[in-house]
Amino acid sequence: MKVEAWLFTGTAAFFAVTSVVYGWFSPDPAGRAALCVSFVMSALIAAFLWRQRVKGGERPEDHKTAEVRDTAGRRLYFPARSFAPVLSAAGSALIGLGVVQGLWLCLVGFGVLLPGVLGFAFQELGHAE
């Protein structure tokens, strides 16, 4: 996760510097908001990747001399069937339609999206065998 963490840290730093410079020279609030949101999203991903690296240790992919056989014994458990992707997609679509059609549909979309996000967050990804 070291390379990925550095990649998103650099992206977050780029958006931070760009949003400050853009905010200084441009009165456009939409551009400033877009750059700030981009900074926050990339910073959240970078923080997650740094935390996962500290929590899970280094992976064999992080070493330059690693070979394929070094990954033997490392297994991840992914459930064969999950409702989370379908609910997340349906909820996101309903929220998008709700922005255009009306607030009531947006609220229904959040109600459908919440179980999908919780399903992603709490499914077992590190099942020990």
PDB file of C-alpha atoms in Angstrom:
ATOM      1  CA  MET A   1       0.000   0.000   0.000  1.00  0.00           C
ATOM      2  CA  LYS A   2       3.021   2.237   0.149  1.00  0.00           C
ATOM      3  CA  VAL A   3       2.942   3.290  -3.501  1.00  0.00           C
ATOM      4  CA  GLU A   4      -0.803   3.835  -3.495  1.00  0.00           C
ATOM      5  CA  ALA A   5      -0.629   5.878  -0.290  1.00  0.00           C
ATOM      6  CA  TRP A   6       2.097   8.124  -1.700  1.00  0.00           C
ATOM      7  CA  LEU A   7       0.169   8.513  -4.960  1.00  0.00           C
ATOM      8  CA  PHE A   8      -2.977   9.765  -3.232  1.00  0.00           C
ATOM      9  CA  THR A   9      -0.964  11.900  -0.801  1.00  0.00           C
ATOM     10  CA  GLY A  10       0.642  13.639  -3.778  1.00  0.00           C
ATOM     11  CA  THR A  11      -2.751  14.056  -5.417  1.00  0.00           C
ATOM     12  CA  ALA A  12      -4.167  15.604  -2.250  1.00  0.00           C
ATOM     13  CA  ALA A  13      -1.202  17.977  -2.001  1.00  0.00           C
ATOM     14  CA  PHE A  14      -1.675  18.979  -5.649  1.00  0.00           C
ATOM     15  CA  PHE A  15      -5.350  19.770  -5.103  1.00  0.00           C
ATOM     16  CA  ALA A  16      -4.562  21.684  -1.904  1.00  0.00           C
ATOM     17  CA  VAL A  17      -2.007  23.913  -3.623  1.00  0.00           C
ATOM     18  CA  THR A  18      -4.190  24.312  -6.707  1.00  0.00           C
ATOM     19  CA  SER A  19      -7.249  25.283  -4.679  1.00  0.00           C
ATOM     20  CA  VAL A  20      -5.291  27.930  -2.732  1.00  0.00           C
ATOM     21  CA  VAL A  21      -3.807  29.438  -5.900  1.00  0.00           C
ATOM     22  CA  TYR A  22      -7.144  29.272  -7.727  1.00  0.00           C
ATOM     23  CA  GLY A  23      -8.941  30.817  -4.765  1.00  0.00           C
ATOM     24  CA  TRP A  24      -6.419  33.661  -4.634  1.00  0.00           C
ATOM     25  CA  PHE A  25      -6.667  34.583  -8.326  1.00  0.00           C
ATOM     26  CA  SER A  26     -10.267  33.718  -9.225  1.00  0.00           C
ATOM     27  CA  PRO A  27     -13.545  34.922  -7.760  1.00  0.00           C
ATOM     28  CA  ASP A  28     -15.354  31.807  -9.080  1.00  0.00           C
ATOM     29  CA  PRO A  29     -16.900  29.930  -6.119  1.00  0.00           C
ATOM     30  CA  ALA A  30     -17.763  26.814  -8.141  1.00  0.00           C
ATOM     31  CA  GLY A  31     -14.147  26.152  -9.105  1.00  0.00           C
ATOM     32  CA  ARG A  32     -12.968  26.657  -5.533  1.00  0.00           C
ATOM     33  CA  ALA A  33     -15.630  24.273  -4.258  1.00  0.00           C
ATOM     34  CA  ALA A  34     -14.727  21.618  -6.844  1.00  0.00           C
ATOM     35  CA  LEU A  35     -11.028  21.828  -6.011  1.00  0.00           C
ATOM     36  CA  CYS A  36     -11.697  21.705  -2.267  1.00  0.00           C
ATOM     37  CA  VAL A  37     -13.935  18.654  -2.661  1.00  0.00           C
ATOM     38  CA  SER A  38     -11.269  16.987  -4.814  1.00  0.00           C
ATOM     39  CA  PHE A  39      -8.707  17.675  -2.099  1.00  0.00           C
ATOM     40  CA  VAL A  40     -10.923  16.243   0.625  1.00  0.00           C
ATOM     41  CA  MET A  41     -11.729  13.092  -1.354  1.00  0.00           C
ATOM     42  CA  SER A  42      -8.110  12.347  -2.242  1.00  0.00           C
ATOM     43  CA  ALA A  43      -6.986  13.127   1.318  1.00  0.00           C
ATOM     44  CA  LEU A  44      -9.550  10.672   2.706  1.00  0.00           C
ATOM     45  CA  ILE A  45      -8.317   7.925   0.397  1.00  0.00           C
ATOM     46  CA  ALA A  46      -4.695   8.707   1.304  1.00  0.00           C
ATOM     47  CA  ALA A  47      -5.493   8.591   5.024  1.00  0.00           C
ATOM     48  CA  PHE A  48      -7.271   5.257   4.578  1.00  0.00           C
ATOM     49  CA  LEU A  49      -4.332   3.771   2.663  1.00  0.00           C
ATOM     50  CA  TRP A  50      -1.787   4.979   5.233  1.00  0.00           C
ATOM     51  CA  ARG A  51      -3.929   3.522   8.019  1.00  0.00           C
ATOM     52  CA  GLN A  52      -4.232   0.187   6.215  1.00  0.00           C
ATOM     53  CA  ARG A  53      -0.473   0.085   5.710  1.00  0.00           C
ATOM     54  CA  VAL A  54       0.153   0.648   9.414  1.00  0.00           C
ATOM     55  CA  LYS A  55      -2.566  -1.805  10.418  1.00  0.00           C
ATOM     56  CA  GLY A  56      -1.746  -4.594   7.951  1.00  0.00           C
ATOM     57  CA  GLY A  57       1.993  -4.177   7.599  1.00  0.00           C
ATOM     58  CA  GLU A  58       3.949  -4.157   4.401  1.00  0.00           C
ATOM     59  CA  ARG A  59       2.829  -6.285   1.505  1.00  0.00           C
ATOM     60  CA  PRO A  60       5.191  -8.306  -0.668  1.00  0.00           C
ATOM     61  CA  GLU A  61       4.388  -5.887  -3.509  1.00  0.00           C
ATOM     62  CA  ASP A  62       6.076  -3.108  -1.533  1.00  0.00           C
ATOM     63  CA  HIS A  63       9.492  -4.778  -1.817  1.00  0.00           C
ATOM     64  CA  LYS A  64      11.538  -4.440  -5.001  1.00  0.00           C
ATOM     65  CA  THR A  65      12.942  -7.970  -4.693  1.00  0.00           C
ATOM     66  CA  ALA A  66       9.575  -9.666  -4.068  1.00  0.00           C
ATOM     67  CA  GLU A  67       8.544 -12.693  -6.083  1.00  0.00           C
ATOM     68  CA  VAL A  68       5.175 -14.270  -6.764  1.00  0.00           C
ATOM     69  CA  ARG A  69       5.722 -17.064  -4.254  1.00  0.00           C
ATOM     70  CA  ASP A  70       6.106 -14.489  -1.455  1.00  0.00           C
ATOM     71  CA  THR A  71       2.332 -14.033  -1.399  1.00  0.00           C
ATOM     72  CA  ALA A  72       1.726 -17.681  -0.448  1.00  0.00           C
ATOM     73  CA  GLY A  73      -0.292 -17.988   2.731  1.00  0.00           C
ATOM     74  CA  ARG A  74      -1.903 -14.558   2.437  1.00  0.00           C
ATOM     75  CA  ARG A  75      -5.593 -15.068   1.801  1.00  0.00           C
ATOM     76  CA  LEU A  76      -8.489 -12.715   1.805  1.00  0.00           C
ATOM     77  CA  TYR A  77     -12.082 -13.760   2.179  1.00  0.00           C
ATOM     78  CA  PHE A  78     -14.596 -12.189  -0.171  1.00  0.00           C
ATOM     79  CA  PRO A  79     -18.211 -13.271   0.160  1.00  0.00           C
ATOM     80  CA  ALA A  80     -19.569 -15.081  -2.871  1.00  0.00           C
ATOM     81  CA  ARG A  81     -22.864 -13.202  -2.826  1.00  0.00           C
ATOM     82  CA  SER A  82     -23.483  -9.771  -1.437  1.00  0.00           C
ATOM     83  CA  PHE A  83     -26.419  -7.401  -1.601  1.00  0.00           C
ATOM     84  CA  ALA A  84     -24.244  -4.335  -1.012  1.00  0.00           C
ATOM     85  CA  PRO A  85     -23.235  -3.537  -4.631  1.00  0.00           C
ATOM     86  CA  VAL A  86     -26.807  -3.704  -5.902  1.00  0.00           C
ATOM     87  CA  LEU A  87     -28.189  -1.561  -3.093  1.00  0.00           C
ATOM     88  CA  SER A  88     -25.382   0.977  -3.445  1.00  0.00           C
ATOM     89  CA  ALA A  89     -25.913   1.280  -7.192  1.00  0.00           C
ATOM     90  CA  ALA A  90     -29.685   1.576  -6.842  1.00  0.00           C
ATOM     91  CA  GLY A  91     -29.391   4.115  -4.035  1.00  0.00           C
ATOM     92  CA  SER A  92     -26.904   6.226  -5.987  1.00  0.00           C
ATOM     93  CA  ALA A  93     -29.160   6.178  -9.041  1.00  0.00           C
ATOM     94  CA  LEU A  94     -32.169   7.198  -6.961  1.00  0.00           C
ATOM     95  CA  ILE A  95     -30.222  10.046  -5.365  1.00  0.00           C
ATOM     96  CA  GLY A  96     -29.165  11.257  -8.813  1.00  0.00           C
ATOM     97  CA  LEU A  97     -32.745  11.111 -10.033  1.00  0.00           C
ATOM     98  CA  GLY A  98     -33.927  12.753  -6.837  1.00  0.00           C
ATOM     99  CA  VAL A  99     -31.735  15.781  -7.446  1.00  0.00           C
ATOM    100  CA  VAL A 100     -33.540  16.281 -10.746  1.00  0.00           C
ATOM    101  CA  GLN A 101     -37.069  15.062  -9.945  1.00  0.00           C
ATOM    102  CA  GLY A 102     -37.639  15.990  -6.342  1.00  0.00           C
ATOM    103  CA  LEU A 103     -36.471  15.793  -2.758  1.00  0.00           C
ATOM    104  CA  TRP A 104     -38.715  12.865  -1.875  1.00  0.00           C
ATOM    105  CA  LEU A 105     -36.924  10.596  -4.374  1.00  0.00           C
ATOM    106  CA  CYS A 106     -33.560  11.761  -3.066  1.00  0.00           C
ATOM    107  CA  LEU A 107     -34.591  10.800   0.465  1.00  0.00           C
ATOM    108  CA  VAL A 108     -35.727   7.381  -0.738  1.00  0.00           C
ATOM    109  CA  GLY A 109     -32.335   7.017  -2.440  1.00  0.00           C
ATOM    110  CA  PHE A 110     -30.496   7.739   0.806  1.00  0.00           C
ATOM    111  CA  GLY A 111     -32.684   5.132   2.510  1.00  0.00           C
ATOM    112  CA  VAL A 112     -31.680   2.552  -0.108  1.00  0.00           C
ATOM    113  CA  LEU A 113     -28.012   3.609  -0.160  1.00  0.00           C
ATOM    114  CA  LEU A 114     -27.483   3.352   3.606  1.00  0.00           C
ATOM    115  CA  PRO A 115     -27.858  -0.461   3.878  1.00  0.00           C
ATOM    116  CA  GLY A 116     -25.597  -0.869   0.851  1.00  0.00           C
ATOM    117  CA  VAL A 117     -22.830   1.228   2.366  1.00  0.00           C
ATOM    118  CA  LEU A 118     -23.197  -0.523   5.714  1.00  0.00           C
ATOM    119  CA  GLY A 119     -23.059  -3.870   3.917  1.00  0.00           C
ATOM    120  CA  PHE A 120     -19.760  -2.886   2.305  1.00  0.00           C
ATOM    121  CA  ALA A 121     -18.357  -1.603   5.594  1.00  0.00           C
ATOM    122  CA  PHE A 122     -19.234  -4.538   7.787  1.00  0.00           C
ATOM    123  CA  GLN A 123     -18.814  -7.573   5.554  1.00  0.00           C
ATOM    124  CA  GLU A 124     -15.955  -9.845   6.503  1.00  0.00           C
ATOM    125  CA  LEU A 125     -12.866  -9.043   4.433  1.00  0.00           C
ATOM    126  CA  GLY A 126     -10.191 -10.510   6.668  1.00  0.00           C
ATOM    127  CA  HIS A 127     -11.678 -13.902   7.458  1.00  0.00           C
ATOM    128  CA  ALA A 128      -8.953 -16.068   9.014  1.00  0.00           C
ATOM    129  CA  GLU A 129      -8.733 -19.623   7.775  1.00  0.00           C
TER     130      GLU A 129
END
